[in-house]
Amino acid sequence: MKTSRILILMTALLCGILSSCDDEEHAQPAGLVNVQFSGTLSASDINGRTHDDVEEPTHLVINVIPLAGGEPHLDMEKIELYKMGDSYIAKAVALPKGTHIITDFLLVSASNKVVYAVPKAGSALEKAVSKPLPHQFYIGKDDVFHHDLQVIKAAPYSPRDFGYASFTGQVVNPLRVAAFAADDPALPTNAYGYIYHNGDRIKGFSLSSQKISLISFPGEEDADYTIEINKTGYASYVKDFDYSQLIDSLGDDMLLEVKLQKSFTMLAYIDFSFSNIFSISLNGDSGHLNIDFGDGTSTTHALSNDVTQSEIQHSYSSEGNFLITITGDIHLIEQFYSYYNGGMVDEIDFSGLTSLSDLSLGLTRGPSSVDLSHCEKLKHVNMAGIPQLEELILPDINFINNIMVSGPNLLNTTDIDDIVDKVYQNAVLNDEMNGYFIYSLIWYNETGAPIGPPSGSSLAKLAELRDLYGWNILPAL
């Protein structure tokens, strides 16, 4: 084996040189161990030169996966190095006990240039080190565990000599991210996201509700990137950033805290044979909404109970589907109105409208499923004549006194039975008198056949609402 400048890396567990076993700040959860990588540069290489002719390494980039497979424990994590004489010691990281595999091991300079690397098995430099990658190691219960790896100076070799197609994609930028829902900010929430560079997606990731997530992505530190984080029912978080400037602004913990705003979304459908104008009405005592119409335009809307100020209109220049996203004080919306094909939608998410009491959505192209389970203040539901409607989920708790679910629609016996039960249970509980339950097969013929049809038990509940609580049931029983 040729004599090469090498870095001997040793792993010190539990009581690392830069951390103390008595320091509660560095205490790890059960099953995790503080791990540090340290090493010393030799004084010569194959040309007999000292290490002064190469850039100083400032970070270790390492990928560690569990032996059994699955998500990496260290996903090309970039770990800061401290120099002590001719030795380098990496900042502590936490790893679980057990057997792991190192698949990538690179030392990079402040300019993100790879200056040392461990060759991979099958590469031209494989036999220049005693332990080529991938390399398996075990973390046990010992207070100090040593594990040696040799690295070779990157120049004058090519990345392929080390078994890499390119070093550029291997040097990554680490970032700790946690997302918090604005309506429940105490703990992180599950979400997913992407990193973009020059419009190209370079990284996809998931965020956990159990811990702060560490993500990493390739590229230059001073390049421009965009991070996008999404969660169903919430407005997308989008931020443009320069990585080095972002890290400087976040501080030592490198934690980007993302606050996700609850959203009210609709997948609008624009058909010029009807109109190029999308129109709905939203009312509430007070509050302000921000409306993104999904075509690059947006507006604001002030909530009030003045019906002359409730309508929201937008003209589209092309046909098809457009995702409308409404944020702001959506929890203050009390009334929603969209009728007569004025605001045709293929999907709609009412989960953020927790104050909604009056819903009128009908005689229109509409969604196949409408989930109102979060709208526990509902009193009035008018959803007649939505041919696409297959499922209507009412909240377990409600104050519904007036409901119209007449067809044409695709609601079957199971669906109408669930609707009847939710209305009946709460009407009895809240002593709702003199209500209306209209469920005719065709909306304009309230004396015809019913949708479903309801089962015998549902008919009995409707009869009780009629006889004991004074409700009008149409079609009549």
CSV table of C-alpha atoms in Angstrom, one decimal:
chain,number,residue,atom,x,y,z
A,1,MET,CA,0.0,0.0,0.0
A,2,LYS,CA,1.4,3.4,-1.0
A,3,THR,CA,2.1,5.8,1.8
A,4,SER,CA,-0.5,8.5,1.7
A,5,ARG,CA,-1.3,11.4,3.9
A,6,ILE,CA,-4.0,10.0,6.1
A,7,LEU,CA,-6.3,11.1,8.8
A,8,ILE,CA,-6.9,8.6,11.5
A,9,LEU,CA,-10.5,9.0,12.8
A,10,MET,CA,-11.5,7.7,16.2
A,11,THR,CA,-15.0,7.6,17.6
A,12,ALA,CA,-15.3,8.6,21.3
A,13,LEU,CA,-18.7,7.7,22.8
A,14,LEU,CA,-20.5,9.1,25.8
A,15,CYS,CA,-17.6,11.2,27.2
A,16,GLY,CA,-16.2,13.0,24.1
A,17,ILE,CA,-13.4,15.4,24.3
A,18,LEU,CA,-15.7,18.4,23.6
A,19,SER,CA,-18.6,17.2,25.8
A,20,SER,CA,-19.0,16.3,29.4
A,21,CYS,CA,-21.0,13.4,30.8
A,22,ASP,CA,-22.1,15.7,33.6
A,23,ASP,CA,-23.5,18.3,31.2
A,24,GLU,CA,-27.3,17.9,31.2
A,25,GLU,CA,-27.5,20.0,28.1
A,26,HIS,CA,-25.9,17.2,26.1
A,27,ALA,CA,-27.8,14.4,27.7
A,28,GLN,CA,-29.3,12.0,25.1
A,29,PRO,CA,-32.6,10.1,25.2
A,30,ALA,CA,-32.3,6.4,26.2
A,31,GLY,CA,-30.7,4.4,23.5
A,32,LEU,CA,-28.8,7.3,21.9
A,33,VAL,CA,-25.1,8.0,22.5
A,34,ASN,CA,-23.1,11.1,21.9
A,35,VAL,CA,-20.5,10.4,19.2
A,36,GLN,CA,-17.4,12.4,18.2
A,37,PHE,CA,-15.0,11.9,15.4
A,38,SER,CA,-11.4,12.9,16.0
A,39,GLY,CA,-8.1,12.5,14.2
A,40,THR,CA,-4.6,13.5,13.4
A,41,LEU,CA,-3.0,14.4,10.1
A,42,SER,CA,0.4,12.8,9.2
A,43,ALA,CA,3.3,15.0,8.3
A,44,SER,CA,3.9,13.7,4.8
A,45,ASP,CA,2.2,12.2,1.7
A,46,ILE,CA,3.4,10.3,-1.4
A,47,ASN,CA,5.3,13.4,-2.6
A,48,GLY,CA,6.8,14.1,0.8
A,49,ARG,CA,4.9,17.4,1.1
A,50,THR,CA,3.4,18.7,4.3
A,51,HIS,CA,-0.3,19.3,4.7
A,52,ASP,CA,0.2,23.1,4.3
A,53,ASP,CA,-0.3,22.8,0.5
A,54,VAL,CA,-4.0,21.9,0.8
A,55,GLU,CA,-7.0,23.8,2.2
A,56,GLU,CA,-7.8,23.2,5.8
A,57,PRO,CA,-10.7,20.9,6.4
A,58,THR,CA,-13.5,22.6,8.4
A,59,HIS,CA,-16.3,20.0,8.3
A,60,LEU,CA,-16.8,16.3,8.1
A,61,VAL,CA,-19.5,15.1,5.7
A,62,ILE,CA,-20.7,11.6,6.6
A,63,ASN,CA,-23.5,9.3,5.7
A,64,VAL,CA,-24.4,6.6,8.3
A,65,ILE,CA,-27.2,4.1,7.8
A,66,PRO,CA,-28.6,1.3,10.0
A,67,LEU,CA,-27.4,-2.2,9.2
A,68,ALA,CA,-31.0,-3.3,8.8
A,69,GLY,CA,-31.7,-0.5,6.3
A,70,GLY,CA,-34.2,2.3,6.4
A,71,GLU,CA,-33.7,6.0,6.8
A,72,PRO,CA,-30.1,7.2,7.4
A,73,HIS,CA,-29.1,8.1,10.9
A,74,LEU,CA,-26.8,10.8,9.4
A,75,ASP,CA,-27.9,11.8,6.0
A,76,MET,CA,-24.7,13.3,4.5
A,77,GLU,CA,-24.6,15.4,7.6
A,78,LYS,CA,-22.1,18.2,7.7
A,79,ILE,CA,-20.3,18.3,11.1
A,80,GLU,CA,-18.1,21.1,12.2
A,81,LEU,CA,-14.4,20.3,12.9
A,82,TYR,CA,-12.2,21.9,15.6
A,83,LYS,CA,-8.5,21.9,15.2
A,84,MET,CA,-6.1,21.1,18.0
A,85,GLY,CA,-2.6,21.1,16.8
A,86,ASP,CA,-2.5,18.5,14.0
A,87,SER,CA,-5.7,16.9,15.3
A,88,TYR,CA,-9.3,17.5,14.3
A,89,ILE,CA,-12.3,16.8,16.5
A,90,ALA,CA,-15.8,16.9,15.2
A,91,LYS,CA,-18.7,18.3,17.1
A,92,ALA,CA,-20.7,15.6,18.9
A,93,VAL,CA,-23.7,13.9,17.2
A,94,ALA,CA,-26.2,11.4,18.6
A,95,LEU,CA,-26.4,7.9,17.3
A,96,PRO,CA,-28.4,4.9,18.5
A,97,LYS,CA,-26.6,1.9,19.9
A,98,GLY,CA,-26.1,-1.0,17.5
A,99,THR,CA,-24.5,-1.8,14.2
A,100,HIS,CA,-24.3,0.9,11.5
A,101,ILE,CA,-22.7,1.4,8.1
A,102,ILE,CA,-20.6,4.3,6.9
A,103,THR,CA,-21.3,4.8,3.2
A,104,ASP,CA,-19.7,8.2,2.6
A,105,PHE,CA,-16.9,10.0,4.5
A,106,LEU,CA,-15.5,13.3,3.2
A,107,LEU,CA,-13.6,16.2,4.7
A,108,VAL,CA,-14.4,19.5,3.2
A,109,SER,CA,-13.0,23.0,3.4
A,110,ALA,CA,-14.7,26.3,4.2
A,111,SER,CA,-15.3,26.7,0.5
A,112,ASN,CA,-17.1,23.4,0.4
A,113,LYS,CA,-14.3,21.7,-1.5
A,114,VAL,CA,-13.6,18.1,-0.8
A,115,VAL,CA,-10.0,17.9,0.5
A,116,TYR,CA,-9.9,14.4,1.9
A,117,ALA,CA,-12.1,11.3,1.4
A,118,VAL,CA,-12.3,7.6,2.2
A,119,PRO,CA,-12.2,5.5,-1.0
A,120,LYS,CA,-15.1,3.1,-1.8
A,121,ALA,CA,-14.7,-0.6,-2.4
A,122,GLY,CA,-14.1,-1.3,-6.1
A,123,SER,CA,-12.5,2.1,-6.7
A,124,ALA,CA,-8.9,2.6,-8.0
A,125,LEU,CA,-7.9,3.7,-4.5
A,126,GLU,CA,-9.6,0.9,-2.6
A,127,LYS,CA,-6.4,-0.8,-1.6
A,128,ALA,CA,-4.7,2.5,-0.5
A,129,VAL,CA,-6.6,2.3,2.8
A,130,SER,CA,-7.3,-0.6,5.2
A,131,LYS,CA,-11.0,0.1,5.5
A,132,PRO,CA,-12.7,1.2,2.3
A,133,LEU,CA,-16.3,2.1,2.3
A,134,PRO,CA,-19.0,1.0,3.0
A,135,HIS,CA,-17.7,0.1,6.4
A,136,GLN,CA,-19.6,-1.5,9.3
A,137,PHE,CA,-19.1,-0.4,12.9
A,138,TYR,CA,-20.8,-1.2,16.2
A,139,ILE,CA,-21.8,1.2,19.1
A,140,GLY,CA,-21.9,-0.7,22.3
A,141,LYS,CA,-22.0,0.2,26.0
A,142,ASP,CA,-18.3,1.1,26.4
A,143,ASP,CA,-17.6,4.6,27.7
A,144,VAL,CA,-15.1,5.2,25.0
A,145,PHE,CA,-15.1,3.3,21.6
A,146,HIS,CA,-12.4,3.8,19.0
A,147,HIS,CA,-12.9,3.4,15.3
A,148,ASP,CA,-10.2,4.2,12.8
A,149,LEU,CA,-10.6,5.3,9.2
A,150,GLN,CA,-8.0,6.5,6.8
A,151,VAL,CA,-8.6,9.3,4.3
A,152,ILE,CA,-6.6,10.2,1.3
A,153,LYS,CA,-6.0,13.7,0.0
A,154,ALA,CA,-8.4,14.4,-2.8
A,155,ALA,CA,-5.9,16.1,-5.1
A,156,PRO,CA,-4.6,15.1,-7.6
A,157,TYR,CA,-7.0,12.3,-7.9
A,158,SER,CA,-10.5,12.4,-9.6
A,159,PRO,CA,-13.7,11.6,-7.7
A,160,ARG,CA,-14.0,8.4,-9.8
A,161,ASP,CA,-10.7,7.2,-8.3
A,162,PHE,CA,-12.5,7.3,-4.9
A,163,GLY,CA,-15.7,5.6,-6.3
A,164,TYR,CA,-17.7,8.8,-6.6
A,165,ALA,CA,-19.3,10.0,-9.9
A,166,SER,CA,-18.8,13.6,-8.5
A,167,PHE,CA,-17.8,15.2,-5.3
A,168,THR,CA,-20.1,18.2,-6.0
A,169,GLY,CA,-23.3,16.3,-5.2
A,170,GLN,CA,-21.8,14.7,-2.1
A,171,VAL,CA,-21.0,17.9,-0.2
A,172,VAL,CA,-24.3,19.0,1.5
A,173,ASN,CA,-25.7,21.8,3.5
A,174,PRO,CA,-27.4,20.7,6.8
A,175,LEU,CA,-30.4,22.4,8.2
A,176,ARG,CA,-32.5,21.7,11.2
A,177,VAL,CA,-36.2,22.3,10.6
A,178,ALA,CA,-39.4,22.1,12.7
A,179,ALA,CA,-42.9,23.0,11.5
A,180,PHE,CA,-45.5,24.3,13.9
A,181,ALA,CA,-49.2,24.7,13.2
A,182,ALA,CA,-50.5,28.2,14.0
A,183,ASP,CA,-53.6,26.8,15.7
A,184,ASP,CA,-51.6,24.3,17.8
A,185,PRO,CA,-48.1,25.8,18.3
A,186,ALA,CA,-47.0,23.9,21.4
A,187,LEU,CA,-45.4,21.0,19.6
A,188,PRO,CA,-44.0,20.3,16.1
A,189,THR,CA,-46.3,18.9,13.5
A,190,ASN,CA,-45.9,16.5,10.6
A,191,ALA,CA,-45.3,18.1,7.2
A,192,TYR,CA,-43.4,17.5,4.0
A,193,GLY,CA,-41.3,19.8,1.9
A,194,TYR,CA,-38.9,20.4,-0.9
A,195,ILE,CA,-35.7,22.3,-1.6
A,196,TYR,CA,-35.3,24.0,-5.0
A,197,HIS,CA,-32.3,25.5,-6.8
A,198,ASN,CA,-32.8,27.5,-10.0
A,199,GLY,CA,-36.4,26.1,-10.2
A,200,ASP,CA,-35.2,22.5,-10.0
A,201,ARG,CA,-36.2,20.3,-7.1
A,202,ILE,CA,-33.0,19.0,-5.5
A,203,LYS,CA,-34.3,17.6,-2.2
A,204,GLY,CA,-37.6,16.1,-0.8
A,205,PHE,CA,-38.1,15.5,2.9
A,206,SER,CA,-40.6,14.8,5.7
A,207,LEU,CA,-40.9,16.6,9.0
A,208,SER,CA,-41.8,14.8,12.2
A,209,SER,CA,-44.1,15.7,15.0
A,210,GLN,CA,-41.8,13.7,17.4
A,211,LYS,CA,-38.6,15.6,16.9
A,212,ILE,CA,-36.7,18.3,15.2
A,213,SER,CA,-35.8,17.1,11.7
A,214,LEU,CA,-32.3,17.3,10.2
A,215,ILE,CA,-32.3,17.7,6.4
A,216,SER,CA,-29.4,18.2,4.1
A,217,PHE,CA,-29.1,19.2,0.4
A,218,PRO,CA,-26.3,19.5,-2.1
A,219,GLY,CA,-24.9,22.7,-3.5
A,220,GLU,CA,-22.8,25.8,-2.8
A,221,GLU,CA,-23.2,27.6,0.5
A,222,ASP,CA,-23.6,31.0,-1.1
A,223,ALA,CA,-26.1,29.9,-3.8
A,224,ASP,CA,-29.8,30.8,-3.8
A,225,TYR,CA,-32.4,28.2,-2.8
A,226,THR,CA,-36.1,28.0,-2.1
A,227,ILE,CA,-37.6,25.9,0.7
A,228,GLU,CA,-41.3,24.9,0.5
A,229,ILE,CA,-43.1,23.2,3.3
A,230,ASN,CA,-46.6,21.7,3.0
A,231,LYS,CA,-49.3,20.2,5.3
A,232,THR,CA,-52.8,19.3,4.3
A,233,GLY,CA,-55.2,22.0,5.4
A,234,TYR,CA,-52.5,24.6,5.8
A,235,ALA,CA,-51.1,27.3,3.5
A,236,SER,CA,-47.7,26.4,1.9
A,237,TYR,CA,-44.7,28.0,3.5
A,238,VAL,CA,-42.2,29.3,0.9
A,239,LYS,CA,-38.9,31.0,1.7
A,240,ASP,CA,-36.1,32.1,-0.6
A,241,PHE,CA,-32.7,32.0,1.0
A,242,ASP,CA,-28.9,32.0,0.7
A,243,TYR,CA,-27.7,29.1,2.8
A,244,SER,CA,-24.8,30.8,4.5
A,245,GLN,CA,-26.8,33.9,5.3
A,246,LEU,CA,-29.7,31.8,6.6
A,247,ILE,CA,-27.4,29.8,8.9
A,248,ASP,CA,-25.9,33.0,10.3
A,249,SER,CA,-29.4,34.3,11.1
A,250,LEU,CA,-30.4,31.1,12.8
A,251,GLY,CA,-27.6,30.9,15.3
A,252,ASP,CA,-25.7,27.9,16.7
A,253,ASP,CA,-28.7,25.6,16.7
A,254,MET,CA,-29.2,26.0,12.9
A,255,LEU,CA,-33.0,25.6,13.6
A,256,LEU,CA,-35.5,27.0,11.1
A,257,GLU,CA,-38.9,27.3,12.8
A,258,VAL,CA,-41.7,27.3,10.4
A,259,LYS,CA,-45.2,28.5,11.3
A,260,LEU,CA,-47.9,27.0,9.2
A,261,GLN,CA,-51.1,29.0,8.8
A,262,LYS,CA,-54.4,27.1,8.6
A,263,SER,CA,-55.9,27.5,5.2
A,264,PHE,CA,-59.3,27.2,3.5
A,265,THR,CA,-58.8,25.7,0.1
A,266,MET,CA,-61.0,25.1,-2.9
A,267,LEU,CA,-60.1,23.5,-6.3
A,268,ALA,CA,-62.0,25.8,-8.5
A,269,TYR,CA,-63.3,24.6,-11.9
A,270,ILE,CA,-63.6,27.2,-14.6
A,271,ASP,CA,-65.7,26.4,-17.7
A,272,PHE,CA,-66.2,29.3,-20.1
A,273,SER,CA,-69.4,27.7,-21.3
A,274,PHE,CA,-70.8,28.9,-18.0
A,275,SER,CA,-68.6,31.8,-17.1
A,276,ASN,CA,-65.0,32.9,-16.6
A,277,ILE,CA,-66.0,34.4,-13.3
A,278,PHE,CA,-65.7,32.5,-10.0
A,279,SER,CA,-67.9,33.8,-7.2
A,280,ILE,CA,-68.6,32.9,-3.6
A,281,SER,CA,-69.7,34.8,-0.5
A,282,LEU,CA,-68.1,34.7,2.9
A,283,ASN,CA,-69.5,36.4,6.0
A,284,GLY,CA,-68.4,36.9,9.6
A,285,ASP,CA,-68.5,39.4,12.4
A,286,SER,CA,-65.0,40.6,11.8
A,287,GLY,CA,-61.6,39.5,10.5
A,288,HIS,CA,-59.4,39.7,7.3
A,289,LEU,CA,-58.7,37.1,4.7
A,290,ASN,CA,-55.9,36.7,2.2
A,291,ILE,CA,-57.0,35.0,-1.0
A,292,ASP,CA,-54.7,33.4,-3.5
A,293,PHE,CA,-56.7,32.5,-6.6
A,294,GLY,CA,-54.2,30.0,-7.9
A,295,ASP,CA,-53.4,31.9,-11.2
A,296,GLY,CA,-50.8,34.2,-9.8
A,297,THR,CA,-53.2,36.8,-8.5
A,298,SER,CA,-54.4,37.5,-5.0
A,299,THR,CA,-56.6,39.9,-3.0
A,300,THR,CA,-57.8,40.6,0.6
A,301,HIS,CA,-61.3,40.4,2.0
A,302,ALA,CA,-62.7,42.0,5.1
A,303,LEU,CA,-65.3,39.8,6.9
A,304,SER,CA,-68.5,41.4,8.0
A,305,ASN,CA,-72.2,40.6,8.3
A,306,ASP,CA,-73.1,43.1,5.6
A,307,VAL,CA,-74.4,40.9,2.8
A,308,THR,CA,-73.6,43.6,0.3
A,309,GLN,CA,-69.9,43.3,1.2
A,310,SER,CA,-69.7,39.5,1.3
A,311,GLU,CA,-69.2,38.5,-2.3
A,312,ILE,CA,-65.7,37.6,-3.6
A,313,GLN,CA,-65.3,37.5,-7.4
A,314,HIS,CA,-62.4,36.7,-9.7
A,315,SER,CA,-62.1,36.5,-13.5
A,316,TYR,CA,-59.9,33.8,-14.9
A,317,SER,CA,-58.2,34.0,-18.3
A,318,SER,CA,-58.2,30.2,-19.0
A,319,GLU,CA,-60.3,27.2,-18.2
A,320,GLY,CA,-59.5,24.3,-15.9
A,321,ASN,CA,-58.8,23.8,-12.3
A,322,PHE,CA,-57.2,26.4,-10.0
A,323,LEU,CA,-56.3,25.9,-6.3
A,324,ILE,CA,-57.7,28.8,-4.3
A,325,THR,CA,-56.0,29.2,-0.9
A,326,ILE,CA,-57.5,31.4,1.7
A,327,THR,CA,-55.6,32.2,4.9
A,328,GLY,CA,-55.9,34.7,7.7
A,329,ASP,CA,-58.9,34.7,10.0
A,330,ILE,CA,-60.6,31.7,8.4
A,331,HIS,CA,-61.7,30.6,11.9
A,332,LEU,CA,-64.0,33.6,12.0
A,333,ILE,CA,-66.0,32.7,8.8
A,334,GLU,CA,-69.6,32.1,9.8
A,335,GLN,CA,-71.4,31.8,6.5
A,336,PHE,CA,-70.4,30.3,3.1
A,337,TYR,CA,-72.5,30.7,0.0
A,338,SER,CA,-71.9,29.3,-3.5
A,339,TYR,CA,-75.0,28.5,-5.7
A,340,TYR,CA,-76.1,28.2,-9.3
A,341,ASN,CA,-72.7,27.4,-10.7
A,342,GLY,CA,-71.3,30.7,-9.5
A,343,GLY,CA,-68.3,29.0,-7.8
A,344,MET,CA,-67.9,25.5,-9.2
A,345,VAL,CA,-65.4,23.4,-7.2
A,346,ASP,CA,-64.0,19.9,-7.5
A,347,GLU,CA,-62.6,19.8,-4.0
A,348,ILE,CA,-63.1,21.9,-0.9
A,349,ASP,CA,-61.5,21.7,2.6
A,350,PHE,CA,-63.7,23.1,5.4
A,351,SER,CA,-61.6,21.8,8.3
A,352,GLY,CA,-60.3,25.3,9.2
A,353,LEU,CA,-63.8,26.9,9.4
A,354,THR,CA,-64.5,26.1,13.0
A,355,SER,CA,-67.1,28.9,13.4
A,356,LEU,CA,-69.1,28.0,10.3
A,357,SER,CA,-72.8,28.0,11.1
A,358,ASP,CA,-74.4,28.5,7.7
A,359,LEU,CA,-73.4,26.5,4.6
A,360,SER,CA,-75.1,26.9,1.3
A,361,LEU,CA,-73.4,25.0,-1.6
A,362,GLY,CA,-75.7,23.7,-4.2
A,363,LEU,CA,-77.2,23.6,-7.7
A,364,THR,CA,-73.7,23.4,-9.0
A,365,ARG,CA,-70.8,21.2,-10.0
A,366,GLY,CA,-69.3,20.2,-6.7
A,367,PRO,CA,-66.9,17.9,-4.9
A,368,SER,CA,-67.5,14.1,-4.5
A,369,SER,CA,-66.8,14.4,-0.8
A,370,VAL,CA,-67.5,17.2,1.7
A,371,ASP,CA,-66.1,16.8,5.2
A,372,LEU,CA,-67.7,19.1,7.8
A,373,SER,CA,-66.6,17.1,10.8
A,374,HIS,CA,-64.6,20.1,12.3
A,375,CYS,CA,-67.5,22.6,11.9
A,376,GLU,CA,-69.2,22.0,15.2
A,377,LYS,CA,-71.3,25.2,15.2
A,378,LEU,CA,-73.3,24.3,12.1
A,379,LYS,CA,-77.0,25.2,12.2
A,380,HIS,CA,-77.9,25.4,8.6
A,381,VAL,CA,-76.8,23.1,5.7
A,382,ASN,CA,-78.2,23.5,2.2
A,383,MET,CA,-76.4,21.2,-0.3
A,384,ALA,CA,-79.1,20.5,-2.8
A,385,GLY,CA,-78.4,19.5,-6.4
A,386,ILE,CA,-74.7,18.5,-6.4
A,387,PRO,CA,-74.6,15.6,-8.9
A,388,GLN,CA,-71.1,14.6,-8.0
A,389,LEU,CA,-71.7,14.4,-4.2
A,390,GLU,CA,-71.0,10.8,-2.9
A,391,GLU,CA,-70.2,11.6,0.7
A,392,LEU,CA,-71.3,14.2,3.3
A,393,ILE,CA,-69.6,14.0,6.7
A,394,LEU,CA,-71.4,16.0,9.4
A,395,PRO,CA,-69.8,16.8,12.7
A,396,ASP,CA,-70.5,14.5,15.7
A,397,ILE,CA,-71.4,17.7,17.6
A,398,ASN,CA,-73.7,20.2,15.8
A,399,PHE,CA,-76.7,22.5,16.2
A,400,ILE,CA,-78.3,21.7,12.8
A,401,ASN,CA,-81.9,22.8,12.7
A,402,ASN,CA,-82.3,23.1,8.9
A,403,ILE,CA,-80.7,20.7,6.4
A,404,MET,CA,-81.4,20.1,2.7
A,405,VAL,CA,-79.5,17.3,1.0
A,406,SER,CA,-81.8,16.7,-1.9
A,407,GLY,CA,-80.6,15.4,-5.2
A,408,PRO,CA,-79.5,14.8,-7.8
A,409,ASN,CA,-76.5,13.3,-6.0
A,410,LEU,CA,-74.9,10.0,-5.3
A,411,LEU,CA,-75.7,9.6,-1.6
A,412,ASN,CA,-76.8,6.0,-0.8
A,413,THR,CA,-78.6,4.4,2.1
A,414,THR,CA,-75.5,4.3,4.3
A,415,ASP,CA,-74.8,8.0,3.7
A,416,ILE,CA,-78.3,9.2,4.4
A,417,ASP,CA,-78.5,7.0,7.5
A,418,ASP,CA,-75.3,8.6,8.9
A,419,ILE,CA,-76.7,12.1,8.1
A,420,VAL,CA,-80.0,11.3,9.8
A,421,ASP,CA,-78.3,9.9,12.9
A,422,LYS,CA,-76.0,13.0,13.3
A,423,VAL,CA,-78.9,15.4,13.0
A,424,TYR,CA,-81.2,13.3,15.2
A,425,GLN,CA,-78.7,12.8,18.0
A,426,ASN,CA,-77.9,16.5,18.4
A,427,ALA,CA,-81.5,17.6,17.9
A,428,VAL,CA,-82.5,15.4,20.8
A,429,LEU,CA,-79.5,16.5,22.9
A,430,ASN,CA,-80.0,20.2,22.2
A,431,ASP,CA,-83.8,20.1,22.2
A,432,GLU,CA,-83.9,21.6,18.6
A,433,MET,CA,-87.5,22.3,17.8
A,434,ASN,CA,-89.3,23.1,14.5
A,435,GLY,CA,-86.5,22.2,12.2
A,436,TYR,CA,-86.4,21.1,8.5
A,437,PHE,CA,-85.0,17.9,7.0
A,438,ILE,CA,-85.4,17.8,3.2
A,439,TYR,CA,-84.0,14.8,1.3
A,440,SER,CA,-85.9,14.5,-1.9
A,441,LEU,CA,-84.5,12.6,-4.9
A,442,ILE,CA,-84.8,15.8,-7.0
A,443,TRP,CA,-84.5,19.1,-5.3
A,444,TYR,CA,-87.4,20.8,-7.0
A,445,ASN,CA,-89.8,17.9,-6.1
A,446,GLU,CA,-90.1,17.7,-2.3
A,447,THR,CA,-93.1,15.4,-2.5
A,448,GLY,CA,-91.4,12.8,-4.6
A,449,ALA,CA,-89.1,9.9,-3.7
A,450,PRO,CA,-86.3,10.3,-1.1
A,451,ILE,CA,-82.6,9.9,-1.7
A,452,GLY,CA,-80.9,6.8,-0.3
A,453,PRO,CA,-83.5,5.7,0.5
A,454,PRO,CA,-83.1,5.7,4.4
A,455,SER,CA,-83.2,2.5,6.3
A,456,GLY,CA,-86.1,1.7,8.6
A,457,SER,CA,-84.3,2.8,11.7
A,458,SER,CA,-83.6,6.2,10.1
A,459,LEU,CA,-87.2,6.6,9.1
A,460,ALA,CA,-88.1,6.0,12.8
A,461,LYS,CA,-85.7,8.8,13.9
A,462,LEU,CA,-87.2,11.2,11.3
A,463,ALA,CA,-90.7,10.3,12.5
A,464,GLU,CA,-89.6,11.1,16.1
A,465,LEU,CA,-88.2,14.5,15.0
A,466,ARG,CA,-91.5,15.2,13.3
A,467,ASP,CA,-93.8,14.0,16.1
A,468,LEU,CA,-91.9,15.1,19.2
A,469,TYR,CA,-89.9,18.0,18.0
A,470,GLY,CA,-92.1,19.6,15.4
A,471,TRP,CA,-89.7,19.1,12.5
A,472,ASN,CA,-90.9,19.3,8.8
A,473,ILE,CA,-89.7,16.2,7.0
A,474,LEU,CA,-89.8,16.3,3.2
A,475,PRO,CA,-90.6,14.0,1.4
A,476,ALA,CA,-93.3,13.3,4.0
A,477,LEU,CA,-93.1,10.0,5.8
